């Protein structure tokens, strides 16, 4: 049974999320303050954290997400926010969150996003021991790890899927719609999420992210792996 931790201080919304997620077969736990998330995760195994960015007690979105990402690259992080707080959600994506939804929350959309995220986090390991080498980068498909000069570049499960998709289509533009469908397992395109994750990946692999060598923008089409 997959375990979801909900950070929410709105009692009515918390009840709604708890009830519907339990009906879908998930085990849920909850905290009312962002500062309690790490403590709760250390007490019980957690697959995905849902964080409402509009808690009454303010917190630093970027700091919390970075702290959680340091705990585990395979922890799923989904942010919930009002339309007016969308910029905070984008900052959260840049810091390492996997996805975000606008409130009022559609339960059907939330459960679809959770299902898709769990699929990404639980990909069957490839049997191939092939290593793909591009310039100073070495992608080990068996270990699902990326190296530069034998030093590992930490990738989230989502970032591995993203770089793998681009490399599989190297030299060819991959549309944002195709990226979202294959990496997020979702047919409802969210260009902001794609752009933010491409930018985050560039920051990790490019020596100069403003002048990328590996991941090129193909205007009006999408992105491509150049080398």
mmCIF file of C-alpha atoms in Angstrom:
data_model
loop_
_atom_site.group_PDB
_atom_site.id
_atom_site.type_symbol
_atom_site.label_atom_id
_atom_site.label_comp_id
_atom_site.label_asym_id
_atom_site.label_seq_id
_atom_site.Cartn_x
_atom_site.Cartn_y
_atom_site.Cartn_z
ATOM 1 C CA UNK A 1 0.000 0.000 0.000
ATOM 2 C CA UNK A 2 1.405 3.374 -0.999
ATOM 3 C CA UNK A 3 1.760 5.952 1.759
ATOM 4 C CA UNK A 4 0.893 9.631 1.379
ATOM 5 C CA UNK A 5 1.669 12.387 3.878
ATOM 6 C CA UNK A 6 -0.655 15.406 3.679
ATOM 7 C CA UNK A 7 0.462 18.792 5.009
ATOM 8 C CA UNK A 8 -2.786 20.709 5.418
ATOM 9 C CA UNK A 9 -4.321 22.914 8.126
ATOM 10 C CA UNK A 10 -7.743 23.333 6.517
ATOM 11 C CA UNK A 11 -9.782 20.693 8.374
ATOM 12 C CA UNK A 12 -12.447 20.391 5.667
ATOM 13 C CA UNK A 13 -9.933 19.996 2.839
ATOM 14 C CA UNK A 14 -7.885 17.561 4.907
ATOM 15 C CA UNK A 15 -10.952 15.393 5.522
ATOM 16 C CA UNK A 16 -11.817 15.485 1.824
ATOM 17 C CA UNK A 17 -8.290 14.444 0.817
ATOM 18 C CA UNK A 18 -8.055 11.751 3.505
ATOM 19 C CA UNK A 19 -11.410 10.226 2.638
ATOM 20 C CA UNK A 20 -10.877 10.132 -1.112
ATOM 21 C CA UNK A 21 -7.286 8.918 -0.999
ATOM 22 C CA UNK A 22 -8.161 6.156 1.466
ATOM 23 C CA UNK A 23 -11.040 5.134 -0.810
ATOM 24 C CA UNK A 24 -8.466 4.807 -3.601
ATOM 25 C CA UNK A 25 -6.434 2.422 -1.460
ATOM 26 C CA UNK A 26 -3.740 4.779 -0.142
ATOM 27 C CA UNK A 27 -2.558 4.961 3.448
ATOM 28 C CA UNK A 28 -2.581 8.575 4.632
ATOM 29 C CA UNK A 29 -0.957 10.525 7.451
ATOM 30 C CA UNK A 30 -1.191 14.250 8.079
ATOM 31 C CA UNK A 31 0.548 17.214 9.678
ATOM 32 C CA UNK A 32 -0.712 20.779 10.021
ATOM 33 C CA UNK A 33 2.627 22.608 9.710
ATOM 34 C CA UNK A 34 5.394 22.345 7.115
ATOM 35 C CA UNK A 35 8.077 22.206 9.815
ATOM 36 C CA UNK A 36 6.630 18.863 10.993
ATOM 37 C CA UNK A 37 6.984 17.093 7.634
ATOM 38 C CA UNK A 38 10.578 15.893 8.101
ATOM 39 C CA UNK A 39 9.820 14.549 11.574
ATOM 40 C CA UNK A 40 6.786 12.645 10.285
ATOM 41 C CA UNK A 41 8.722 11.189 7.361
ATOM 42 C CA UNK A 42 11.419 9.917 9.726
ATOM 43 C CA UNK A 43 8.728 8.214 11.836
ATOM 44 C CA UNK A 44 6.944 6.416 9.006
ATOM 45 C CA UNK A 45 7.730 5.407 5.427
ATOM 46 C CA UNK A 46 6.320 7.882 2.915
ATOM 47 C CA UNK A 47 6.016 7.667 -0.881
ATOM 48 C CA UNK A 48 4.454 11.049 -1.653
ATOM 49 C CA UNK A 49 4.077 14.315 0.262
ATOM 50 C CA UNK A 50 1.209 16.700 -0.549
ATOM 51 C CA UNK A 51 1.971 20.225 0.666
ATOM 52 C CA UNK A 52 -0.566 23.056 0.704
ATOM 53 C CA UNK A 53 1.361 26.255 0.037
ATOM 54 C CA UNK A 54 -1.434 28.353 1.590
ATOM 55 C CA UNK A 55 -1.049 27.226 5.196
ATOM 56 C CA UNK A 56 -1.978 29.793 7.830
ATOM 57 C CA UNK A 57 1.502 29.547 9.320
ATOM 58 C CA UNK A 58 3.872 30.810 6.622
ATOM 59 C CA UNK A 59 6.926 28.823 5.579
ATOM 60 C CA UNK A 60 9.682 28.956 2.978
ATOM 61 C CA UNK A 61 8.571 26.735 0.095
ATOM 62 C CA UNK A 62 12.018 26.447 -1.469
ATOM 63 C CA UNK A 63 13.709 25.545 1.830
ATOM 64 C CA UNK A 64 11.167 22.856 2.698
ATOM 65 C CA UNK A 65 11.323 21.260 -0.770
ATOM 66 C CA UNK A 66 15.135 21.305 -0.779
ATOM 67 C CA UNK A 67 15.240 19.702 2.668
ATOM 68 C CA UNK A 68 12.851 16.960 1.555
ATOM 69 C CA UNK A 69 14.805 16.367 -1.636
ATOM 70 C CA UNK A 70 17.967 15.950 0.456
ATOM 71 C CA UNK A 71 16.209 13.196 2.391
ATOM 72 C CA UNK A 72 15.400 11.244 -0.760
ATOM 73 C CA UNK A 73 15.579 11.738 -4.502
ATOM 74 C CA UNK A 74 12.744 9.215 -4.824
ATOM 75 C CA UNK A 75 10.264 10.969 -2.542
ATOM 76 C CA UNK A 76 7.311 12.297 -4.535
ATOM 77 C CA UNK A 77 6.455 15.944 -3.803
ATOM 78 C CA UNK A 78 3.193 17.515 -5.021
ATOM 79 C CA UNK A 79 2.297 21.114 -4.165
ATOM 80 C CA UNK A 80 -1.219 22.540 -3.840
ATOM 81 C CA UNK A 81 -1.823 26.261 -4.267
ATOM 82 C CA UNK A 82 -4.316 28.941 -5.159
ATOM 83 C CA UNK A 83 -3.939 30.607 -8.563
ATOM 84 C CA UNK A 84 -2.493 33.660 -6.825
ATOM 85 C CA UNK A 85 0.273 31.503 -5.369
ATOM 86 C CA UNK A 86 1.315 29.835 -8.609
ATOM 87 C CA UNK A 87 4.687 31.613 -8.589
ATOM 88 C CA UNK A 88 5.462 29.896 -5.250
ATOM 89 C CA UNK A 89 4.671 26.555 -6.853
ATOM 90 C CA UNK A 90 7.043 27.322 -9.732
ATOM 91 C CA UNK A 91 9.766 28.140 -7.190
ATOM 92 C CA UNK A 92 8.979 24.817 -5.535
ATOM 93 C CA UNK A 93 9.410 22.988 -8.850
ATOM 94 C CA UNK A 94 12.762 24.681 -9.341
ATOM 95 C CA UNK A 95 13.771 23.501 -5.878
ATOM 96 C CA UNK A 96 12.910 19.870 -6.627
ATOM 97 C CA UNK A 97 9.145 19.319 -6.341
ATOM 98 C CA UNK A 98 7.629 16.957 -8.928
ATOM 99 C CA UNK A 99 4.272 18.566 -9.664
ATOM 100 C CA UNK A 100 1.676 21.092 -8.523
ATOM 101 C CA UNK A 101 -2.099 21.516 -8.705
ATOM 102 C CA UNK A 102 -4.245 24.613 -8.397
ATOM 103 C CA UNK A 103 -6.998 24.838 -5.805
ATOM 104 C CA UNK A 104 -9.852 24.131 -5.588
ATOM 105 C CA UNK A 105 -8.435 20.631 -5.942
ATOM 106 C CA UNK A 106 -10.062 18.238 -8.381
ATOM 107 C CA UNK A 107 -9.909 14.869 -6.623
ATOM 108 C CA UNK A 108 -9.957 12.988 -9.926
ATOM 109 C CA UNK A 109 -7.048 15.055 -11.244
ATOM 110 C CA UNK A 110 -5.126 14.703 -7.973
ATOM 111 C CA UNK A 111 -5.477 10.922 -7.910
ATOM 112 C CA UNK A 112 -4.451 10.748 -11.574
ATOM 113 C CA UNK A 113 -1.343 12.820 -10.840
ATOM 114 C CA UNK A 114 -0.520 10.633 -7.810
ATOM 115 C CA UNK A 115 -0.921 7.461 -9.869
ATOM 116 C CA UNK A 116 1.316 8.852 -12.614
ATOM 117 C CA UNK A 117 3.951 9.991 -10.116
ATOM 118 C CA UNK A 118 4.011 6.589 -8.399
ATOM 119 C CA UNK A 119 4.544 4.923 -11.782
ATOM 120 C CA UNK A 120 7.531 7.189 -12.369
ATOM 121 C CA UNK A 121 8.974 6.490 -8.929
ATOM 122 C CA UNK A 122 8.635 2.731 -9.278
ATOM 123 C CA UNK A 123 10.021 2.124 -12.761
ATOM 124 C CA UNK A 124 11.354 -1.396 -13.269
ATOM 125 C CA UNK A 125 15.103 -1.311 -13.467
ATOM 126 C CA UNK A 126 16.482 -1.928 -16.937
ATOM 127 C CA UNK A 127 18.410 -5.172 -17.494
ATOM 128 C CA UNK A 128 20.871 -3.444 -19.813
ATOM 129 C CA UNK A 129 24.314 -2.582 -18.505
ATOM 130 C CA UNK A 130 24.928 -0.170 -21.368
ATOM 131 C CA UNK A 131 26.540 3.149 -20.641
ATOM 132 C CA UNK A 132 25.854 6.101 -22.884
ATOM 133 C CA UNK A 133 28.677 8.630 -23.162
ATOM 134 C CA UNK A 134 28.170 12.181 -24.418
ATOM 135 C CA UNK A 135 31.151 14.493 -24.101
ATOM 136 C CA UNK A 136 32.021 14.469 -20.393
ATOM 137 C CA UNK A 137 28.693 12.909 -19.371
ATOM 138 C CA UNK A 138 28.185 9.193 -18.749
ATOM 139 C CA UNK A 139 24.626 7.862 -18.343
ATOM 140 C CA UNK A 140 24.528 4.417 -16.727
ATOM 141 C CA UNK A 141 21.193 2.850 -17.672
ATOM 142 C CA UNK A 142 21.493 -0.089 -15.290
ATOM 143 C CA UNK A 143 22.308 2.051 -12.265
ATOM 144 C CA UNK A 144 19.990 4.844 -13.483
ATOM 145 C CA UNK A 145 22.739 7.314 -12.647
ATOM 146 C CA UNK A 146 24.520 10.136 -14.444
ATOM 147 C CA UNK A 147 28.222 10.866 -14.025
ATOM 148 C CA UNK A 148 30.629 13.610 -15.052
ATOM 149 C CA UNK A 149 34.307 12.659 -14.765
ATOM 150 C CA UNK A 150 33.276 9.730 -12.518
ATOM 151 C CA UNK A 151 31.434 12.049 -10.127
ATOM 152 C CA UNK A 152 27.700 11.384 -9.817
ATOM 153 C CA UNK A 153 25.244 14.115 -10.772
ATOM 154 C CA UNK A 154 22.215 13.564 -8.557
ATOM 155 C CA UNK A 155 19.028 13.049 -10.575
ATOM 156 C CA UNK A 156 15.464 12.604 -9.389
ATOM 157 C CA UNK A 157 13.464 9.718 -10.906
ATOM 158 C CA UNK A 158 11.631 12.280 -13.034
ATOM 159 C CA UNK A 159 14.863 13.874 -14.271
ATOM 160 C CA UNK A 160 16.218 10.467 -15.246
ATOM 161 C CA UNK A 161 13.107 9.766 -17.319
ATOM 162 C CA UNK A 162 13.384 13.201 -18.919
ATOM 163 C CA UNK A 163 17.046 12.892 -19.893
ATOM 164 C CA UNK A 164 16.479 9.312 -21.061
ATOM 165 C CA UNK A 165 13.628 10.414 -23.341
ATOM 166 C CA UNK A 166 15.683 13.217 -24.881
ATOM 167 C CA UNK A 167 18.680 10.936 -25.431
ATOM 168 C CA UNK A 168 16.497 8.245 -26.987
ATOM 169 C CA UNK A 169 15.435 10.885 -29.530
ATOM 170 C CA UNK A 170 18.827 12.616 -29.800
ATOM 171 C CA UNK A 171 19.123 14.971 -32.720
ATOM 172 C CA UNK A 172 15.326 15.174 -33.023
ATOM 173 C CA UNK A 173 13.018 17.754 -31.470
ATOM 174 C CA UNK A 174 10.658 16.312 -28.855
ATOM 175 C CA UNK A 175 7.501 18.375 -28.360
ATOM 176 C CA UNK A 176 6.473 19.541 -24.900
ATOM 177 C CA UNK A 177 3.257 17.558 -25.319
ATOM 178 C CA UNK A 178 5.186 14.333 -25.961
ATOM 179 C CA UNK A 179 7.532 15.049 -23.060
ATOM 180 C CA UNK A 180 4.597 15.581 -20.688
ATOM 181 C CA UNK A 181 2.804 12.448 -21.905
ATOM 182 C CA UNK A 182 5.847 10.174 -21.630
ATOM 183 C CA UNK A 183 7.611 11.596 -18.581
ATOM 184 C CA UNK A 184 4.568 12.611 -16.513
ATOM 185 C CA UNK A 185 2.255 9.904 -17.934
ATOM 186 C CA UNK A 186 -0.346 12.626 -18.388
ATOM 187 C CA UNK A 187 -2.018 13.784 -21.580
ATOM 188 C CA UNK A 188 -3.040 17.177 -20.143
ATOM 189 C CA UNK A 189 -0.098 19.374 -21.096
ATOM 190 C CA UNK A 190 1.337 21.757 -18.513
ATOM 191 C CA UNK A 191 4.092 23.662 -20.338
ATOM 192 C CA UNK A 192 5.304 25.429 -17.193
ATOM 193 C CA UNK A 193 6.136 22.131 -15.500
ATOM 194 C CA UNK A 194 8.046 20.931 -18.573
ATOM 195 C CA UNK A 195 9.994 24.207 -18.890
ATOM 196 C CA UNK A 196 10.858 24.316 -15.188
ATOM 197 C CA UNK A 197 12.172 20.747 -15.192
ATOM 198 C CA UNK A 198 14.191 21.305 -18.365
ATOM 199 C CA UNK A 199 15.728 24.373 -16.705
ATOM 200 C CA UNK A 200 16.457 22.389 -13.545
ATOM 201 C CA UNK A 201 18.104 19.607 -15.569
ATOM 202 C CA UNK A 202 20.191 22.113 -17.520
ATOM 203 C CA UNK A 203 21.418 23.618 -14.261
ATOM 204 C CA UNK A 204 22.705 20.190 -13.294
ATOM 205 C CA UNK A 205 24.378 19.096 -16.532
ATOM 206 C CA UNK A 206 25.318 22.211 -18.479
ATOM 207 C CA UNK A 207 28.492 24.150 -17.678
ATOM 208 C CA UNK A 208 26.654 27.290 -18.820
ATOM 209 C CA UNK A 209 22.874 26.737 -18.589
ATOM 210 C CA UNK A 210 22.248 30.007 -20.429
ATOM 211 C CA UNK A 211 24.123 28.622 -23.434
ATOM 212 C CA UNK A 212 23.286 24.895 -23.338
ATOM 213 C CA UNK A 213 25.335 22.335 -25.232
ATOM 214 C CA UNK A 214 23.302 19.210 -24.513
ATOM 215 C CA UNK A 215 19.644 20.252 -24.243
ATOM 216 C CA UNK A 216 18.723 22.682 -26.998
ATOM 217 C CA UNK A 217 15.474 24.617 -27.331
ATOM 218 C CA UNK A 218 13.776 24.153 -30.704
ATOM 219 C CA UNK A 219 11.534 27.204 -30.897
ATOM 220 C CA UNK A 220 7.916 26.383 -31.657
ATOM 221 C CA UNK A 221 8.566 22.647 -31.270
ATOM 222 C CA UNK A 222 10.151 21.653 -27.970
ATOM 223 C CA UNK A 223 13.585 20.412 -26.916
ATOM 224 C CA UNK A 224 16.241 18.108 -28.292
ATOM 225 C CA UNK A 225 19.411 16.374 -27.138
ATOM 226 C CA UNK A 226 22.052 17.877 -29.393
ATOM 227 C CA UNK A 227 25.164 15.718 -28.929
#
